[in-house]
Amino acid sequence: MKPINALLLSGQVALFAVSGCTSTEYIHVTPECTPPPQPALPEIHRGELWDALGDDRYRELERYINGVWAFSDEQGALLDSLCE
């Protein structure tokens, strides 16, 4: 047995012996039910942005922004289901 494994094993045995392990304690955890703030995106004229970025980069940015909104909506729905 390697020395590091022996140390880890002896540490676990010591923790088990000290803890007593006679009863299980349950801790009630409640989520914070206030939804996170919606992402604030700057007001941008879409035509000017498309002209500046080009079609490919604009579509990439659009997918990213839609992903941010989808994640925000998903987190809000998850909080709604947990906090009811």
mmCIF file with all atom_site columns, C-alpha atoms in Angstrom:
data_model
loop_
_atom_site.group_PDB
_atom_site.id
_atom_site.type_symbol
_atom_site.label_atom_id
_atom_site.label_alt_id
_atom_site.label_comp_id
_atom_site.label_asym_id
_atom_site.label_entity_id
_atom_site.label_seq_id
_atom_site.pdbx_PDB_ins_code
_atom_site.Cartn_x
_atom_site.Cartn_y
_atom_site.Cartn_z
_atom_site.occupancy
_atom_site.B_iso_or_equiv
_atom_site.pdbx_formal_charge
_atom_site.auth_seq_id
_atom_site.auth_comp_id
_atom_site.auth_asym_id
_atom_site.auth_atom_id
_atom_site.pdbx_PDB_model_num
ATOM 1  C CA . MET A 1 1  ? 0.000   0.000  0.000   1.00 0.00 ? 1  MET A CA 1
ATOM 2  C CA . LYS A 1 2  ? 1.354   3.414  -0.867  1.00 0.00 ? 2  LYS A CA 1
ATOM 3  C CA . PRO A 1 3  ? 1.973   5.845  2.019   1.00 0.00 ? 3  PRO A CA 1
ATOM 4  C CA . ILE A 1 4  ? -0.582  8.368  0.666   1.00 0.00 ? 4  ILE A CA 1
ATOM 5  C CA . ASN A 1 5  ? -3.332  5.719  0.566   1.00 0.00 ? 5  ASN A CA 1
ATOM 6  C CA . ALA A 1 6  ? -2.493  4.662  4.128   1.00 0.00 ? 6  ALA A CA 1
ATOM 7  C CA . LEU A 1 7  ? -2.786  8.280  5.279   1.00 0.00 ? 7  LEU A CA 1
ATOM 8  C CA . LEU A 1 8  ? -6.125  8.746  3.520   1.00 0.00 ? 8  LEU A CA 1
ATOM 9  C CA . LEU A 1 9  ? -7.492  5.505  4.936   1.00 0.00 ? 9  LEU A CA 1
ATOM 10 C CA . SER A 1 10 ? -6.337  6.282  8.467   1.00 0.00 ? 10 SER A CA 1
ATOM 11 C CA . GLY A 1 11 ? -7.849  9.764  8.185   1.00 0.00 ? 11 GLY A CA 1
ATOM 12 C CA . GLN A 1 12 ? -11.219 8.357  7.160   1.00 0.00 ? 12 GLN A CA 1
ATOM 13 C CA . VAL A 1 13 ? -11.144 5.797  9.992   1.00 0.00 ? 13 VAL A CA 1
ATOM 14 C CA . ALA A 1 14 ? -10.335 8.554  12.482  1.00 0.00 ? 14 ALA A CA 1
ATOM 15 C CA . LEU A 1 15 ? -13.194 10.718 11.228  1.00 0.00 ? 15 LEU A CA 1
ATOM 16 C CA . PHE A 1 16 ? -15.614 7.820  11.459  1.00 0.00 ? 16 PHE A CA 1
ATOM 17 C CA . ALA A 1 17 ? -14.502 6.970  15.002  1.00 0.00 ? 17 ALA A CA 1
ATOM 18 C CA . VAL A 1 18 ? -14.774 10.586 16.197  1.00 0.00 ? 18 VAL A CA 1
ATOM 19 C CA . SER A 1 19 ? -18.095 11.367 14.552  1.00 0.00 ? 19 SER A CA 1
ATOM 20 C CA . GLY A 1 20 ? -19.999 8.732  16.490  1.00 0.00 ? 20 GLY A CA 1
ATOM 21 C CA . CYS A 1 21 ? -22.322 7.999  13.563  1.00 0.00 ? 21 CYS A CA 1
ATOM 22 C CA . THR A 1 22 ? -25.177 7.240  15.943  1.00 0.00 ? 22 THR A CA 1
ATOM 23 C CA . SER A 1 23 ? -27.775 9.416  14.261  1.00 0.00 ? 23 SER A CA 1
ATOM 24 C CA . THR A 1 24 ? -28.404 11.050 10.936  1.00 0.00 ? 24 THR A CA 1
ATOM 25 C CA . GLU A 1 25 ? -29.042 14.756 10.957  1.00 0.00 ? 25 GLU A CA 1
ATOM 26 C CA . TYR A 1 26 ? -31.143 16.221 8.157   1.00 0.00 ? 26 TYR A CA 1
ATOM 27 C CA . ILE A 1 27 ? -30.803 19.847 7.204   1.00 0.00 ? 27 ILE A CA 1
ATOM 28 C CA . HIS A 1 28 ? -33.771 21.481 5.482   1.00 0.00 ? 28 HIS A CA 1
ATOM 29 C CA . VAL A 1 29 ? -32.587 23.563 2.539   1.00 0.00 ? 29 VAL A CA 1
ATOM 30 C CA . THR A 1 30 ? -34.882 26.103 0.924   1.00 0.00 ? 30 THR A CA 1
ATOM 31 C CA . PRO A 1 31 ? -34.017 27.856 -2.302  1.00 0.00 ? 31 PRO A CA 1
ATOM 32 C CA . GLU A 1 32 ? -34.051 31.606 -2.587  1.00 0.00 ? 32 GLU A CA 1
ATOM 33 C CA . CYS A 1 33 ? -37.330 32.112 -4.414  1.00 0.00 ? 33 CYS A CA 1
ATOM 34 C CA . THR A 1 34 ? -36.696 35.539 -5.834  1.00 0.00 ? 34 THR A CA 1
ATOM 35 C CA . PRO A 1 35 ? -35.918 35.178 -9.507  1.00 0.00 ? 35 PRO A CA 1
ATOM 36 C CA . PRO A 1 36 ? -32.633 36.550 -10.789 1.00 0.00 ? 36 PRO A CA 1
ATOM 37 C CA . PRO A 1 37 ? -32.866 39.818 -12.669 1.00 0.00 ? 37 PRO A CA 1
ATOM 38 C CA . GLN A 1 38 ? -33.514 39.567 -16.382 1.00 0.00 ? 38 GLN A CA 1
ATOM 39 C CA . PRO A 1 39 ? -30.422 40.149 -18.489 1.00 0.00 ? 39 PRO A CA 1
ATOM 40 C CA . ALA A 1 40 ? -30.169 43.772 -19.533 1.00 0.00 ? 40 ALA A CA 1
ATOM 41 C CA . LEU A 1 41 ? -29.069 44.093 -23.113 1.00 0.00 ? 41 LEU A CA 1
ATOM 42 C CA . PRO A 1 42 ? -28.207 47.423 -24.695 1.00 0.00 ? 42 PRO A CA 1
ATOM 43 C CA . GLU A 1 43 ? -30.570 49.037 -27.159 1.00 0.00 ? 43 GLU A CA 1
ATOM 44 C CA . ILE A 1 44 ? -28.961 48.370 -30.537 1.00 0.00 ? 44 ILE A CA 1
ATOM 45 C CA . HIS A 1 45 ? -30.293 49.129 -33.983 1.00 0.00 ? 45 HIS A CA 1
ATOM 46 C CA . ARG A 1 46 ? -30.342 45.719 -35.658 1.00 0.00 ? 46 ARG A CA 1
ATOM 47 C CA . GLY A 1 47 ? -29.680 46.959 -39.157 1.00 0.00 ? 47 GLY A CA 1
ATOM 48 C CA . GLU A 1 48 ? -26.593 48.906 -38.142 1.00 0.00 ? 48 GLU A CA 1
ATOM 49 C CA . LEU A 1 49 ? -25.281 45.981 -36.139 1.00 0.00 ? 49 LEU A CA 1
ATOM 50 C CA . TRP A 1 50 ? -25.830 43.607 -39.046 1.00 0.00 ? 50 TRP A CA 1
ATOM 51 C CA . ASP A 1 51 ? -24.010 46.017 -41.369 1.00 0.00 ? 51 ASP A CA 1
ATOM 52 C CA . ALA A 1 52 ? -21.096 46.276 -38.931 1.00 0.00 ? 52 ALA A CA 1
ATOM 53 C CA . LEU A 1 53 ? -20.758 42.567 -38.175 1.00 0.00 ? 53 LEU A CA 1
ATOM 54 C CA . GLY A 1 54 ? -21.811 40.864 -41.346 1.00 0.00 ? 54 GLY A CA 1
ATOM 55 C CA . ASP A 1 55 ? -24.335 38.081 -41.611 1.00 0.00 ? 55 ASP A CA 1
ATOM 56 C CA . ASP A 1 56 ? -22.282 35.228 -40.081 1.00 0.00 ? 56 ASP A CA 1
ATOM 57 C CA . ARG A 1 57 ? -21.141 37.124 -36.975 1.00 0.00 ? 57 ARG A CA 1
ATOM 58 C CA . TYR A 1 58 ? -24.605 38.666 -36.534 1.00 0.00 ? 58 TYR A CA 1
ATOM 59 C CA . ARG A 1 59 ? -26.221 35.193 -36.558 1.00 0.00 ? 59 ARG A CA 1
ATOM 60 C CA . GLU A 1 60 ? -23.619 33.947 -34.054 1.00 0.00 ? 60 GLU A CA 1
ATOM 61 C CA . LEU A 1 61 ? -24.325 36.887 -31.740 1.00 0.00 ? 61 LEU A CA 1
ATOM 62 C CA . GLU A 1 62 ? -28.068 36.368 -32.149 1.00 0.00 ? 62 GLU A CA 1
ATOM 63 C CA . ARG A 1 63 ? -27.739 32.675 -31.137 1.00 0.00 ? 63 ARG A CA 1
ATOM 64 C CA . TYR A 1 64 ? -25.692 33.685 -28.101 1.00 0.00 ? 64 TYR A CA 1
ATOM 65 C CA . ILE A 1 65 ? -28.256 36.277 -26.970 1.00 0.00 ? 65 ILE A CA 1
ATOM 66 C CA . ASN A 1 66 ? -31.105 33.811 -27.493 1.00 0.00 ? 66 ASN A CA 1
ATOM 67 C CA . GLY A 1 67 ? -29.166 31.289 -25.397 1.00 0.00 ? 67 GLY A CA 1
ATOM 68 C CA . VAL A 1 68 ? -28.810 33.833 -22.579 1.00 0.00 ? 68 VAL A CA 1
ATOM 69 C CA . TRP A 1 69 ? -32.555 34.494 -22.634 1.00 0.00 ? 69 TRP A CA 1
ATOM 70 C CA . ALA A 1 70 ? -33.338 30.756 -22.770 1.00 0.00 ? 70 ALA A CA 1
ATOM 71 C CA . PHE A 1 71 ? -31.091 30.114 -19.764 1.00 0.00 ? 71 PHE A CA 1
ATOM 72 C CA . SER A 1 72 ? -32.759 32.947 -17.853 1.00 0.00 ? 72 SER A CA 1
ATOM 73 C CA . ASP A 1 73 ? -36.212 31.594 -18.679 1.00 0.00 ? 73 ASP A CA 1
ATOM 74 C CA . GLU A 1 74 ? -35.165 28.083 -17.668 1.00 0.00 ? 74 GLU A CA 1
ATOM 75 C CA . GLN A 1 75 ? -33.850 29.285 -14.310 1.00 0.00 ? 75 GLN A CA 1
ATOM 76 C CA . GLY A 1 76 ? -37.073 31.218 -13.690 1.00 0.00 ? 76 GLY A CA 1
ATOM 77 C CA . ALA A 1 77 ? -39.185 28.153 -14.507 1.00 0.00 ? 77 ALA A CA 1
ATOM 78 C CA . LEU A 1 78 ? -37.050 26.001 -12.219 1.00 0.00 ? 78 LEU A CA 1
ATOM 79 C CA . LEU A 1 79 ? -37.500 28.468 -9.355  1.00 0.00 ? 79 LEU A CA 1
ATOM 80 C CA . ASP A 1 80 ? -41.248 28.579 -9.996  1.00 0.00 ? 80 ASP A CA 1
ATOM 81 C CA . SER A 1 81 ? -41.508 24.800 -9.746  1.00 0.00 ? 81 SER A CA 1
ATOM 82 C CA . LEU A 1 82 ? -39.332 24.612 -6.606  1.00 0.00 ? 82 LEU A CA 1
ATOM 83 C CA . CYS A 1 83 ? -41.027 27.458 -4.756  1.00 0.00 ? 83 CYS A CA 1
ATOM 84 C CA . GLU A 1 84 ? -44.662 26.486 -5.263  1.00 0.00 ? 84 GLU A CA 1
#
